[in-house]
CSV table of C-alpha atoms and ligand atoms in Angstrom, one decimal:
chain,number,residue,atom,x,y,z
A,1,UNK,CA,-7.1,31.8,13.8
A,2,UNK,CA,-10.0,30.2,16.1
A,3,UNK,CA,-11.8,27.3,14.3
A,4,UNK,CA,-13.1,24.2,15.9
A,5,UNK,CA,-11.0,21.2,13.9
A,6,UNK,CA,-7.3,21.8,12.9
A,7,UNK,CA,-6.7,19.3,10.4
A,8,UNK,CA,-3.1,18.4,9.2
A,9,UNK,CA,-3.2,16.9,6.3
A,10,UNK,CA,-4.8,16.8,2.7
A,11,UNK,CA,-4.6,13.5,1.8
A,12,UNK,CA,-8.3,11.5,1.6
A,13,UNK,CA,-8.3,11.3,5.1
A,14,UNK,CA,-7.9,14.8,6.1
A,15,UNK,CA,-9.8,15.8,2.9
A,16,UNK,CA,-12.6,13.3,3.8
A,17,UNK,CA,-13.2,14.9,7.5
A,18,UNK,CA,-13.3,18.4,6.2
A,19,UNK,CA,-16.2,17.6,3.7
A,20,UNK,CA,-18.2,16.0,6.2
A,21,UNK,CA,-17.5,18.0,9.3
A,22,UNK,CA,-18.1,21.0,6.0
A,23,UNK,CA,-21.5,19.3,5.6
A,24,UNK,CA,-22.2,19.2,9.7
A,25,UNK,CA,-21.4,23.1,9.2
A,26,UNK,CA,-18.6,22.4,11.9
A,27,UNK,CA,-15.9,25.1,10.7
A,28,UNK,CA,-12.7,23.6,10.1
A,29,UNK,CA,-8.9,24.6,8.4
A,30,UNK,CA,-6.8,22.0,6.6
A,31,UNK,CA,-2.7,22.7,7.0
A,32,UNK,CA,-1.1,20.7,4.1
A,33,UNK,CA,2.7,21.4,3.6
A,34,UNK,CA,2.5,20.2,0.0
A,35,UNK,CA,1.3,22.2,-2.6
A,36,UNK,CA,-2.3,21.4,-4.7
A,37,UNK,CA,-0.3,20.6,-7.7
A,38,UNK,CA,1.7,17.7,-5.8
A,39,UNK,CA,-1.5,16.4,-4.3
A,40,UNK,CA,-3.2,16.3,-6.8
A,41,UNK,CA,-0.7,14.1,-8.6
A,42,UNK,CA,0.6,11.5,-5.7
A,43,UNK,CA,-0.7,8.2,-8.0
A,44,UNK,CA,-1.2,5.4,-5.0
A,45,UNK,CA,-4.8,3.2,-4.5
A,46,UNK,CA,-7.0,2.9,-7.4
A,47,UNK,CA,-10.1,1.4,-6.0
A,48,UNK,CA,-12.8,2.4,-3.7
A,49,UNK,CA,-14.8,-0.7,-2.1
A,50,UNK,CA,-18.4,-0.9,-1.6
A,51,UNK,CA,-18.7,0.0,1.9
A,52,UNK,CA,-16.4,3.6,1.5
A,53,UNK,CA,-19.0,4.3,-1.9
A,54,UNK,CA,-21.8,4.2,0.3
A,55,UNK,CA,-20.2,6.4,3.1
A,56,UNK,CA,-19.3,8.8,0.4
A,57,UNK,CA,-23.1,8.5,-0.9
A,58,UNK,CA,-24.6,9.1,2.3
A,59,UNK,CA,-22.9,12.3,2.8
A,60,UNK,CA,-23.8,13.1,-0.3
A,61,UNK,CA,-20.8,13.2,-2.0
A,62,UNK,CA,-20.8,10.6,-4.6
A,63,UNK,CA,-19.4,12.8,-7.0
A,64,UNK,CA,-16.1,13.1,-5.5
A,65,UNK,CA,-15.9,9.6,-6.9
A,66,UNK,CA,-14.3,9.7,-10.3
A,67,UNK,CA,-13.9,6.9,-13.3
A,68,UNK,CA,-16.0,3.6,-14.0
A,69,UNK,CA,-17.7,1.3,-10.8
A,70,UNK,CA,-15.8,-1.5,-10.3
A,71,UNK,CA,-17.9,-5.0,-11.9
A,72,UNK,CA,-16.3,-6.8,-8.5
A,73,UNK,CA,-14.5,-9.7,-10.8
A,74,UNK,CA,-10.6,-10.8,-9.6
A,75,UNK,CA,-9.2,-12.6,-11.6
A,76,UNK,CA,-6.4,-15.2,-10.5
A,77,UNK,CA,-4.1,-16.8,-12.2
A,78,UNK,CA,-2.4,-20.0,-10.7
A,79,UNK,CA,0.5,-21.1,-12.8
A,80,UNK,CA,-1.4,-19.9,-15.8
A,81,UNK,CA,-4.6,-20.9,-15.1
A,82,UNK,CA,-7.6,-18.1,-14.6
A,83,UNK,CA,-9.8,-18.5,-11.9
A,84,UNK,CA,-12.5,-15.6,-12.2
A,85,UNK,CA,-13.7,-14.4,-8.3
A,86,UNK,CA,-16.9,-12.4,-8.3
A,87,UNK,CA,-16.5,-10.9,-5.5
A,88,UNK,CA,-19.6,-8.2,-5.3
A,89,UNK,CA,-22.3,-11.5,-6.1
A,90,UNK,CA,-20.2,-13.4,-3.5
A,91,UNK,CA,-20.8,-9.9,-1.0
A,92,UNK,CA,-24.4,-9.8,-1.8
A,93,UNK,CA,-24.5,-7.7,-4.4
A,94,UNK,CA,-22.2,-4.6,-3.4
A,95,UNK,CA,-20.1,-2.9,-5.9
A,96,UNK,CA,-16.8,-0.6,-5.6
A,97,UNK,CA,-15.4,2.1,-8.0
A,98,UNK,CA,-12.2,2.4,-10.1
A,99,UNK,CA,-11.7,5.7,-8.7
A,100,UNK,CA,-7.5,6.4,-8.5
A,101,UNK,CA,-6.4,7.9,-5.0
A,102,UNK,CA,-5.7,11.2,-7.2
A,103,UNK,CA,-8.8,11.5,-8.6
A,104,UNK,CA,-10.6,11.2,-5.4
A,105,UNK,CA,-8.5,13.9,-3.8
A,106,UNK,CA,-8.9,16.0,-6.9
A,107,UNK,CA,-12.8,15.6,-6.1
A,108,UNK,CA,-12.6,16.0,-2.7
A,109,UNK,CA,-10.6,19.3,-3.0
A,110,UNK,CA,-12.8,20.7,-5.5
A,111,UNK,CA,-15.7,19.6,-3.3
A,112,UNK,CA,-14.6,21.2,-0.1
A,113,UNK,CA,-13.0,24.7,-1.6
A,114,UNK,CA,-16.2,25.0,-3.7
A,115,UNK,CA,-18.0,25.1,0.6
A,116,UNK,CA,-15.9,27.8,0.9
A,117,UNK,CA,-13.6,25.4,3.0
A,118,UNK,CA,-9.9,27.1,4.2
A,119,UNK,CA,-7.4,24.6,2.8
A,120,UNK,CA,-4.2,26.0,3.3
A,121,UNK,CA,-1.3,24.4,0.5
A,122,UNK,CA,2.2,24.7,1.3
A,123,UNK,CA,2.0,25.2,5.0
A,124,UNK,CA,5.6,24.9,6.4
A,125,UNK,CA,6.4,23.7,10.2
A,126,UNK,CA,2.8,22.9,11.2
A,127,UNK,CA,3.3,22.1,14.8
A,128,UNK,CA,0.8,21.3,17.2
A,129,UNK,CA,1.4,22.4,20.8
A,130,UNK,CA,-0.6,21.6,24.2
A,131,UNK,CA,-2.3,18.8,23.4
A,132,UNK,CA,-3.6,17.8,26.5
A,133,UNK,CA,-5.6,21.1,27.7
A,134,UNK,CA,-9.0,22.2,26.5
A,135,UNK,CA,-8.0,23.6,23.1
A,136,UNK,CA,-4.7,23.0,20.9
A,137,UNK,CA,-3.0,25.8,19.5
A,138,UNK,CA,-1.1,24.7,16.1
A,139,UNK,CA,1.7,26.9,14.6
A,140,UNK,CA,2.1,26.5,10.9
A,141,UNK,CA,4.3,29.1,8.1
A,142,UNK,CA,2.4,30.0,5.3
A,143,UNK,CA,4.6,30.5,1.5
A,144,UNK,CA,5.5,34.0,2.4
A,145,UNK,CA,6.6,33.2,5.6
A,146,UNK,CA,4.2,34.2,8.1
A,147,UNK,CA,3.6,32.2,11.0
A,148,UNK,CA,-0.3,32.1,12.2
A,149,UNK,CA,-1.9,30.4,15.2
A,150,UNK,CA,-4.4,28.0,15.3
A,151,UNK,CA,-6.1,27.1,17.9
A,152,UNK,CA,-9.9,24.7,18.1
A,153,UNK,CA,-10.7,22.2,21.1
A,154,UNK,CA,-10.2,19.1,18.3
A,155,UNK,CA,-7.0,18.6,16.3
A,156,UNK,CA,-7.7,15.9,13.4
A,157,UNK,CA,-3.9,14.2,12.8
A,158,UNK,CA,-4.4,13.4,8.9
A,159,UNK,CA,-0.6,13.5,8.1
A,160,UNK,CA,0.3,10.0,7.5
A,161,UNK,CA,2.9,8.0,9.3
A,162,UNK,CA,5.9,10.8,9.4
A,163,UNK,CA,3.4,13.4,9.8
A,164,UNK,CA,4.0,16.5,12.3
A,165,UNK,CA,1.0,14.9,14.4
A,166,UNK,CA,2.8,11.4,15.9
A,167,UNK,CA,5.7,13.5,15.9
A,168,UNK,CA,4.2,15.6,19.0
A,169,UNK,CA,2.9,12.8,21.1
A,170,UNK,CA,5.6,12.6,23.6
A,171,UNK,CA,7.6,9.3,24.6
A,172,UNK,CA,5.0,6.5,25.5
A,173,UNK,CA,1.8,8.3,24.8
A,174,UNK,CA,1.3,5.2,22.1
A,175,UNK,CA,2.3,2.0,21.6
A,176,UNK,CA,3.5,1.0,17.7
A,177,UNK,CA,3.2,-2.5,16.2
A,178,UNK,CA,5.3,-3.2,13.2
A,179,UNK,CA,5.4,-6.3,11.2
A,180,UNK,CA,7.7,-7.0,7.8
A,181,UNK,CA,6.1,-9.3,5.7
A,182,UNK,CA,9.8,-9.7,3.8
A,183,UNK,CA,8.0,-9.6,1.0
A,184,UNK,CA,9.1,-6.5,-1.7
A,185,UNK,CA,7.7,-5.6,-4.7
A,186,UNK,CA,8.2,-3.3,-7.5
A,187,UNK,CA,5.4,-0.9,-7.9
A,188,UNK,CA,5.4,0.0,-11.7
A,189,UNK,CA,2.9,2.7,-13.7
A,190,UNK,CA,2.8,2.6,-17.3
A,191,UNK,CA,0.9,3.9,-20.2
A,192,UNK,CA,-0.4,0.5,-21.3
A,193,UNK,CA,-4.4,-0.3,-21.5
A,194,UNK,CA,-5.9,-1.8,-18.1
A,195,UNK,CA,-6.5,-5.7,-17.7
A,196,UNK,CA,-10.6,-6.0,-18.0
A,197,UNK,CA,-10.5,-6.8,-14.4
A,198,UNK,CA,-7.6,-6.6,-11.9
A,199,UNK,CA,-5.1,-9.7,-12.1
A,200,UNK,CA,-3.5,-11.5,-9.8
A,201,UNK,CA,-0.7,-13.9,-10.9
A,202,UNK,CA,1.2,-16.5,-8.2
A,203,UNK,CA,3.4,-19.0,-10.2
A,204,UNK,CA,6.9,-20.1,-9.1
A,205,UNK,CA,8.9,-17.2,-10.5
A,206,UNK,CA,7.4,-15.2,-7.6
A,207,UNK,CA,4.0,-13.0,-7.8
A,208,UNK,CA,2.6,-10.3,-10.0
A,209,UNK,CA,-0.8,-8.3,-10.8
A,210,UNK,CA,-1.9,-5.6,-12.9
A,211,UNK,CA,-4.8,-2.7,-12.0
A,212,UNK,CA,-6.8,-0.3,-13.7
A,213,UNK,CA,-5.0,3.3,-13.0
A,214,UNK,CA,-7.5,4.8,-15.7
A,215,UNK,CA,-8.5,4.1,-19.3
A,216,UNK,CA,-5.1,4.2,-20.8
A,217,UNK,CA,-2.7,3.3,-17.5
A,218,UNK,CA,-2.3,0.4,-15.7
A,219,UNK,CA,-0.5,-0.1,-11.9
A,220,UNK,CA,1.5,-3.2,-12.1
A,221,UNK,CA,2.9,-5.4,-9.3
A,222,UNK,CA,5.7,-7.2,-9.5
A,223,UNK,CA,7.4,-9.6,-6.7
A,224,UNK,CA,11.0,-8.9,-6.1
A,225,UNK,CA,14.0,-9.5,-4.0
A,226,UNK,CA,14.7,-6.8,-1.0
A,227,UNK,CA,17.8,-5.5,-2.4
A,228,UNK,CA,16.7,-4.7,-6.0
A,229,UNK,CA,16.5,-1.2,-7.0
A,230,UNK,CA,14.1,0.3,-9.6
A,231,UNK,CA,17.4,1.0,-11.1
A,232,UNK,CA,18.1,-2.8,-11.8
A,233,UNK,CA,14.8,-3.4,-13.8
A,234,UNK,CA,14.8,-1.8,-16.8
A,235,UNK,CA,11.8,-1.9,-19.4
A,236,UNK,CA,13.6,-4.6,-21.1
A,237,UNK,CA,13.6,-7.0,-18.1
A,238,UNK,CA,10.3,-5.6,-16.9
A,239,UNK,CA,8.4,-6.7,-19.5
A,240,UNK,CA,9.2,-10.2,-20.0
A,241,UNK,CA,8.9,-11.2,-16.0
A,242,UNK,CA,5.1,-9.4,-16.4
A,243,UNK,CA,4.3,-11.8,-19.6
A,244,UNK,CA,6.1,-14.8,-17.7
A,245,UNK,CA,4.6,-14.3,-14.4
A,246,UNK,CA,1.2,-12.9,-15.8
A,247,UNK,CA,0.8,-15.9,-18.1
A,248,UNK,CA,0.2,-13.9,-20.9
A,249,UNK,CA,2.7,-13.5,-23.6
A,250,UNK,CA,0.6,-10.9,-25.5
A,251,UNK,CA,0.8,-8.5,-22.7
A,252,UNK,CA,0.7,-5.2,-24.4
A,253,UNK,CA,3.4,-2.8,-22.7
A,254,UNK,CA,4.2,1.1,-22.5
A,255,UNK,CA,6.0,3.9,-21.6
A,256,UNK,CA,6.8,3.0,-17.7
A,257,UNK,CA,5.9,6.5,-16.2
A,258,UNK,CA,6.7,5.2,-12.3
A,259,UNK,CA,9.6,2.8,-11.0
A,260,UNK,CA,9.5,2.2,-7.3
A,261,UNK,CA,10.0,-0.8,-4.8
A,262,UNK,CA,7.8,-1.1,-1.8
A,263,UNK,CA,8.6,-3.0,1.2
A,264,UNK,CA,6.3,-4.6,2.9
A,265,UNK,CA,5.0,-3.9,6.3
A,266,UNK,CA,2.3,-3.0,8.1
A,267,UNK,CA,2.1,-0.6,11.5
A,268,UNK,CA,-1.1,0.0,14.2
A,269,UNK,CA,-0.4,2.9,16.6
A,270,UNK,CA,-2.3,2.3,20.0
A,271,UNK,CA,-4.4,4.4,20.8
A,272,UNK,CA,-5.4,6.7,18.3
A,273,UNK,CA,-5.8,9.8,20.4
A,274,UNK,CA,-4.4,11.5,23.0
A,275,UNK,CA,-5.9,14.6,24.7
A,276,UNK,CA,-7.4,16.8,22.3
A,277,UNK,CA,-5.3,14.9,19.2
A,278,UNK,CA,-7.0,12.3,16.9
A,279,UNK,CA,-4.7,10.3,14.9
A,280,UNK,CA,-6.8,9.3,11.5
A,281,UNK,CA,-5.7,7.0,7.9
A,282,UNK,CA,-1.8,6.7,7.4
A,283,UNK,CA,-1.1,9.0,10.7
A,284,UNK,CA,-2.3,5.5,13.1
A,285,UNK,CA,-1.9,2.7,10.9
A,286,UNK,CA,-0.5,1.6,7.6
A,287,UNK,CA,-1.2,-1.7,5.5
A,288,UNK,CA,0.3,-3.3,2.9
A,289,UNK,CA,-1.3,-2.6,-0.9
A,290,UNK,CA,-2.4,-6.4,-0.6
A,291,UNK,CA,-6.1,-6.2,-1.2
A,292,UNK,CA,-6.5,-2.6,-1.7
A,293,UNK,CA,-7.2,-1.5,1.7
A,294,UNK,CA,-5.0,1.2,3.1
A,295,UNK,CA,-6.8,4.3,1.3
A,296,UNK,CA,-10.2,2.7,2.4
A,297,UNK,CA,-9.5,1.9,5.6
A,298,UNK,CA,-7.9,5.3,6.0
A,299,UNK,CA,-11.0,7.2,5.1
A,300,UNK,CA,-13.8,5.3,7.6
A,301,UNK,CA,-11.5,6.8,10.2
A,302,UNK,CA,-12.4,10.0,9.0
A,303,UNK,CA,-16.0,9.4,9.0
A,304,UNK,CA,-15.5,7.9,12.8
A,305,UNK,CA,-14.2,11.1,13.6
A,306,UNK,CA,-16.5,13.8,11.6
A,307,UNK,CA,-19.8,11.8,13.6
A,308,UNK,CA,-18.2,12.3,16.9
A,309,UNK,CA,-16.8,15.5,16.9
A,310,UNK,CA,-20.2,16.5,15.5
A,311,UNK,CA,-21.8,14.6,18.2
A,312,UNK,CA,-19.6,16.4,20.7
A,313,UNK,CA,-19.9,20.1,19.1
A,314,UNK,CA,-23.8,19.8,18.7
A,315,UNK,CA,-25.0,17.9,21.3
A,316,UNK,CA,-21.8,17.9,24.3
A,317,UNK,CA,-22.0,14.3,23.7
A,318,UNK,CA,-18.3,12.9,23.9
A,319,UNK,CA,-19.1,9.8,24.2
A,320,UNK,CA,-18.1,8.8,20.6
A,321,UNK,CA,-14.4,10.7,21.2
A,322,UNK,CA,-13.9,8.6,23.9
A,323,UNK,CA,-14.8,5.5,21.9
A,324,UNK,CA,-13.1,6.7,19.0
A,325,UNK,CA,-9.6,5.1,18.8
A,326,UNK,CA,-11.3,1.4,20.2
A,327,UNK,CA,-14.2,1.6,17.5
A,328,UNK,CA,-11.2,2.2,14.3
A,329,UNK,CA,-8.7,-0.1,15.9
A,330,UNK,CA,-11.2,-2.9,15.8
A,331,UNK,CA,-11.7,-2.1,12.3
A,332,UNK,CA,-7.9,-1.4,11.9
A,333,UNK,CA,-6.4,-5.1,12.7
A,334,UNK,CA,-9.7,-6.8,10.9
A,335,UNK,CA,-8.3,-5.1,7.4
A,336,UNK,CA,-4.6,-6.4,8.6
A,337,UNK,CA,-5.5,-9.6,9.1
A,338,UNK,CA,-7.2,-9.7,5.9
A,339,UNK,CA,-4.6,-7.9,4.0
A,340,UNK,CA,-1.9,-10.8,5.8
A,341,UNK,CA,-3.7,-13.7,4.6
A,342,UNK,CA,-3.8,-12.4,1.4
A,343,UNK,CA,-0.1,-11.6,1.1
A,344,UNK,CA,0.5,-15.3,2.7
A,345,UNK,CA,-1.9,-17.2,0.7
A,346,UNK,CA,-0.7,-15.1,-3.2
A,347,UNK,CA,3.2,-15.0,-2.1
A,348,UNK,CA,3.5,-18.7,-0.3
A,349,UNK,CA,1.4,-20.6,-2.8
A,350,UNK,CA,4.3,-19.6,-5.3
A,351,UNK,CA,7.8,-19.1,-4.8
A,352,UNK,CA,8.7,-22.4,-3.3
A,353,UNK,CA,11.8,-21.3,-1.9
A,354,UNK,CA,10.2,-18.9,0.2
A,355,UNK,CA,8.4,-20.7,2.8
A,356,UNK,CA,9.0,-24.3,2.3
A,357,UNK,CA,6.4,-27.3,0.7
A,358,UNK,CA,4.2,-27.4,3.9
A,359,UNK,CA,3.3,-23.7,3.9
A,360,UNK,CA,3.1,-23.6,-0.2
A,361,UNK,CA,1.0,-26.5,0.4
A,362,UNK,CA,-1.7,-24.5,3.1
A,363,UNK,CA,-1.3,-21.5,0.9
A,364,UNK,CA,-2.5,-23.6,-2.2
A,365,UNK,CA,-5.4,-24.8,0.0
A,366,UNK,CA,-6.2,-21.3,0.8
A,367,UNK,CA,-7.0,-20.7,-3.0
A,368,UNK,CA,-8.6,-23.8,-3.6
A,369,UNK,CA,-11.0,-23.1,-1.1
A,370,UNK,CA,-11.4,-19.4,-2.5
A,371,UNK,CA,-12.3,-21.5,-5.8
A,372,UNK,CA,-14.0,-24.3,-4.3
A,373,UNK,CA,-15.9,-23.1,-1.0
A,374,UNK,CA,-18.7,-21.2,-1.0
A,375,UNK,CA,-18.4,-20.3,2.7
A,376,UNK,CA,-14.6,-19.0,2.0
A,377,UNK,CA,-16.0,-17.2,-1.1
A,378,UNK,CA,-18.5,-15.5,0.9
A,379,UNK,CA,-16.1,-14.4,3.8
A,380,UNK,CA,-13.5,-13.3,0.9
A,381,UNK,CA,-16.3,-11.2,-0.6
A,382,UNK,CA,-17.5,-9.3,2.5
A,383,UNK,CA,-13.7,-8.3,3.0
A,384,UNK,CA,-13.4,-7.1,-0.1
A,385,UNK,CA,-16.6,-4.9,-0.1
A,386,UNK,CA,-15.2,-3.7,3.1
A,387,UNK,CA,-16.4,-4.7,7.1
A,388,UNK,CA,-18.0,-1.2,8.7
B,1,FAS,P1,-1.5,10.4,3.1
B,1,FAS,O1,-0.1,10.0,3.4
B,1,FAS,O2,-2.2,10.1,1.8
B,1,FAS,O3,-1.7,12.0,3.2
B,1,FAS,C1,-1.1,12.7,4.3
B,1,FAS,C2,-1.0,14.2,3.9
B,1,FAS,O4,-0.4,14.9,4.9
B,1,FAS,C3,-0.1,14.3,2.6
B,1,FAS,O5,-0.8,15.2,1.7
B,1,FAS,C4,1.1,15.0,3.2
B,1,FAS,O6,1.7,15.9,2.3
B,1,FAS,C5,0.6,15.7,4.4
B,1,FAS,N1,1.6,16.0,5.5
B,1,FAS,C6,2.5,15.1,5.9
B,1,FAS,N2,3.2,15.7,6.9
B,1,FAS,C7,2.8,16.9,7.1
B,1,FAS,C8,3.1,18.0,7.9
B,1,FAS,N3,4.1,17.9,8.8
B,1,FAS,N4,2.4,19.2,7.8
B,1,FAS,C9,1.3,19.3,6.9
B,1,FAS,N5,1.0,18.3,6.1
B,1,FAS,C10,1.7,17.1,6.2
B,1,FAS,N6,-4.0,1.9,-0.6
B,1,FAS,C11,-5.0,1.2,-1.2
B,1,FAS,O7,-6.1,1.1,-0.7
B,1,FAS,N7,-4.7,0.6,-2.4
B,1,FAS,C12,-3.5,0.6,-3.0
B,1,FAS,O8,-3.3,0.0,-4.1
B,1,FAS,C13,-2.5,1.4,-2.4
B,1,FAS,N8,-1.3,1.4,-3.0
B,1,FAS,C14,-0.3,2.2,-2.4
B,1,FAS,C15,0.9,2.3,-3.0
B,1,FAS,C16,1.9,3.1,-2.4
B,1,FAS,C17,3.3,3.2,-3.1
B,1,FAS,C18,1.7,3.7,-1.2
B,1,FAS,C19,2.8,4.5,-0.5
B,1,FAS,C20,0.5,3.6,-0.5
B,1,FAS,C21,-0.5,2.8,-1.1
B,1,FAS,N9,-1.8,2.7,-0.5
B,1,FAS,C22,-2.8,2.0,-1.1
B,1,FAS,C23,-2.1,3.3,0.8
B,1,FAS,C24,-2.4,4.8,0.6
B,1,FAS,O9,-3.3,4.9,-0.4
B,1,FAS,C25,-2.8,5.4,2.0
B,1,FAS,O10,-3.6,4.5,2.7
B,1,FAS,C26,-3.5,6.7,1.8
B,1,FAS,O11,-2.7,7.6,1.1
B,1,FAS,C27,-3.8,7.2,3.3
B,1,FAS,O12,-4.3,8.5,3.2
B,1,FAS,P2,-4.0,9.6,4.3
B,1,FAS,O13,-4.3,9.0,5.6
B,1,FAS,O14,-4.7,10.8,3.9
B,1,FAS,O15,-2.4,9.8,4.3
């Protein structure tokens, strides 16, 4: 098969690329080993900021964007006392969605198949070959076990961090920074009605917050030490940290559908291309849930990518392929530092034992000034509507 993007991966990212470069009628096939079923069901981020809205409304695809806007309150709670952050006034006015990773992808798969787009589910073995010459060829084994060539001068590598595409960059093509925040958490779904605007708890016992995850289901948080298993916290010790470390002993609970634990750490691959591969989302860099970024950050590479590969297919202009990996790298460690002194200031400002008094005691500033300083409130809200 001769295209002109081979895209691995239909998570938003890979998803995201093909509906634009679908719009910039720049022909395109998605290899996703997973079927539609399992993608469509992989429950992770629940909100879209401000500035990914407006990307999706410029391309016109705002109605990939599923459930209510976002009203832009955070609420925190500090040892039981609520401290409301308007975070879209504080940003000048711009507002995100409550859209759940898997309703987005839902969208963006309707969106792109109803283009006549050639998404290819449960593609086994994708394997990209000859990177470095003037077009890739990728190998890939369809359900009934044929293998088919692909071959396109631009492979898009949308297959998050153990993806076929980092795979095939050989030894030293990239440079990987990891950092583990020693910080893990349980990440808990249940059938139990949303908090009217997302919560964040820090109080001694350690930190905890609950999200929308749609009318009737909420994504809980809840700090934990490294070597607990999901297995350890059953509903009946679940519930009672959440009321304790939520400061709300009305809390109404549910079936808990989801159980994991989630270390952690963060990862920037340098650079994001090499040859005729661009890395995008999860496949170069991966954040920490703190401050709902990953999925956002994820999907502005993809919009990075679609304008120059269209630039570069239309016009012969490389230009913005050869800035590509510097112009989402800048953006990249901005959302990590962000995310970071978020995780410092909601996990130091409680646990005492943690980090000692002098850090609890900068953390505590942190928030006071997110409370208390209208320049910190203003820098907080930009972040959260999300830096271009
Ligand atoms: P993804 O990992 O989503 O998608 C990659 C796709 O490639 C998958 O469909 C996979 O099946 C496919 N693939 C992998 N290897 C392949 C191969 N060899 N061949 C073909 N296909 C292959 N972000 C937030 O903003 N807010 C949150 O609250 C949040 N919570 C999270 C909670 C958890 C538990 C996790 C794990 C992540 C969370 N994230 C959150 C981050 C998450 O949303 C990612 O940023 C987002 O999924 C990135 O999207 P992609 O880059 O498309 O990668």
């Amino acid at each position: 098969v001769d295209t002109t993007v081979v895209i691995v991966g239909a998570g938003p990212t890979g998803l995201t690329l093909a509906n634009m470069l679908q719009h910039n009628d720049i022909p395109c096939v998605v290899l996703e080993r997973r079927s539609r079923e399992f993608v469509e069901n992989r429950h992770r981020a629940g909100i879209v900021d401000a500035r990914v809205r407006r990307m999706y409304q410029d391309w016109g695809l705002a109605d990939v964007l599923g459930g209510p806007p976002d009203d832009g309150i955070l609420e925190f709670r500090v040892d039981g006392e609520a401290h409301l952050v308007d975070h879209a006034t504080l940003s000048g006015g711009q507002y995100g969605w409550l859209c759940p990773q898997q309703v987005l992808v839902r969208g963006l798969i309707a969106r792109f198949l109803a283009g006549g787009g050639d998404l290819r589910f449960e593609t086994a073995d994708v394997t990209p070959h000859e990177l470095t010459g003037d077009r890739v060829r990728v190998t890939g084994t369809d359900p009934s076990g044929v293998t088919t060539t692909f071959t396109a001068p631009y492979l898009a590598g949308c297959d998050g961090t153990r993806g076929a595409s980092r795979a095939s960059l050989p030894a030293g093509a990239v440079a990987t920074y990891t950092f583990d925040h020693e910080v893990s958490w349980l990440t808990i779904l249940a059938t139990a009605p949303p908090p009217p605007h997302p919560l964040l708890a820090v109080s001694e016992h350690g930190y905890a917050a609950q999200f929308y995850r749609g009318p009737k289901a909420s994504r809980y948080y809840l700090q934990c030490r490294p070597e607990d298993e999901p297995a350890d916290w059953p509903a009946e010790r679940v519930w009672p940290q959440l009321r304790m470390r939520l400061g709300d002993d009305a809390l109404p609970d549910g079936p808990i559908t989801e159980i994991g634990r989630v270390d952690m750490r963060s990862e920037v691959c340098e650079p994001m291309s090499y040859g005729r591969l661009f890395l995008a989302g999860d496949a170069a860099h991966v954040m920490t849930p703190m401050g709902g970024k990953g999925m956002n950050l994820a999907v502005l590479d993809a919009e990075t990518l679609a304008v120059a590969i269209s630039a570069a297919v239309r016009d012969g202009d490389e230009s913005g392929l050869r800035a590509y990996s510097a112009t989402c790298l800048e953006r990249a460690w901005r959302y990590q530092e962000f995310s970071r002194w978020m995780l410092e200031m909601l996990h130091d400002a409680g646990d005492a034992s943690r980090v000692g008094p002098f850090r609890r005691r900068l953390a505590r500033t942190r928030l006071a000034a997110l409370f208390t300083d209208s320049t910190a409130a203003r820098v907080f809200g930009e972040m959260m509507a999300g830096a271009s």
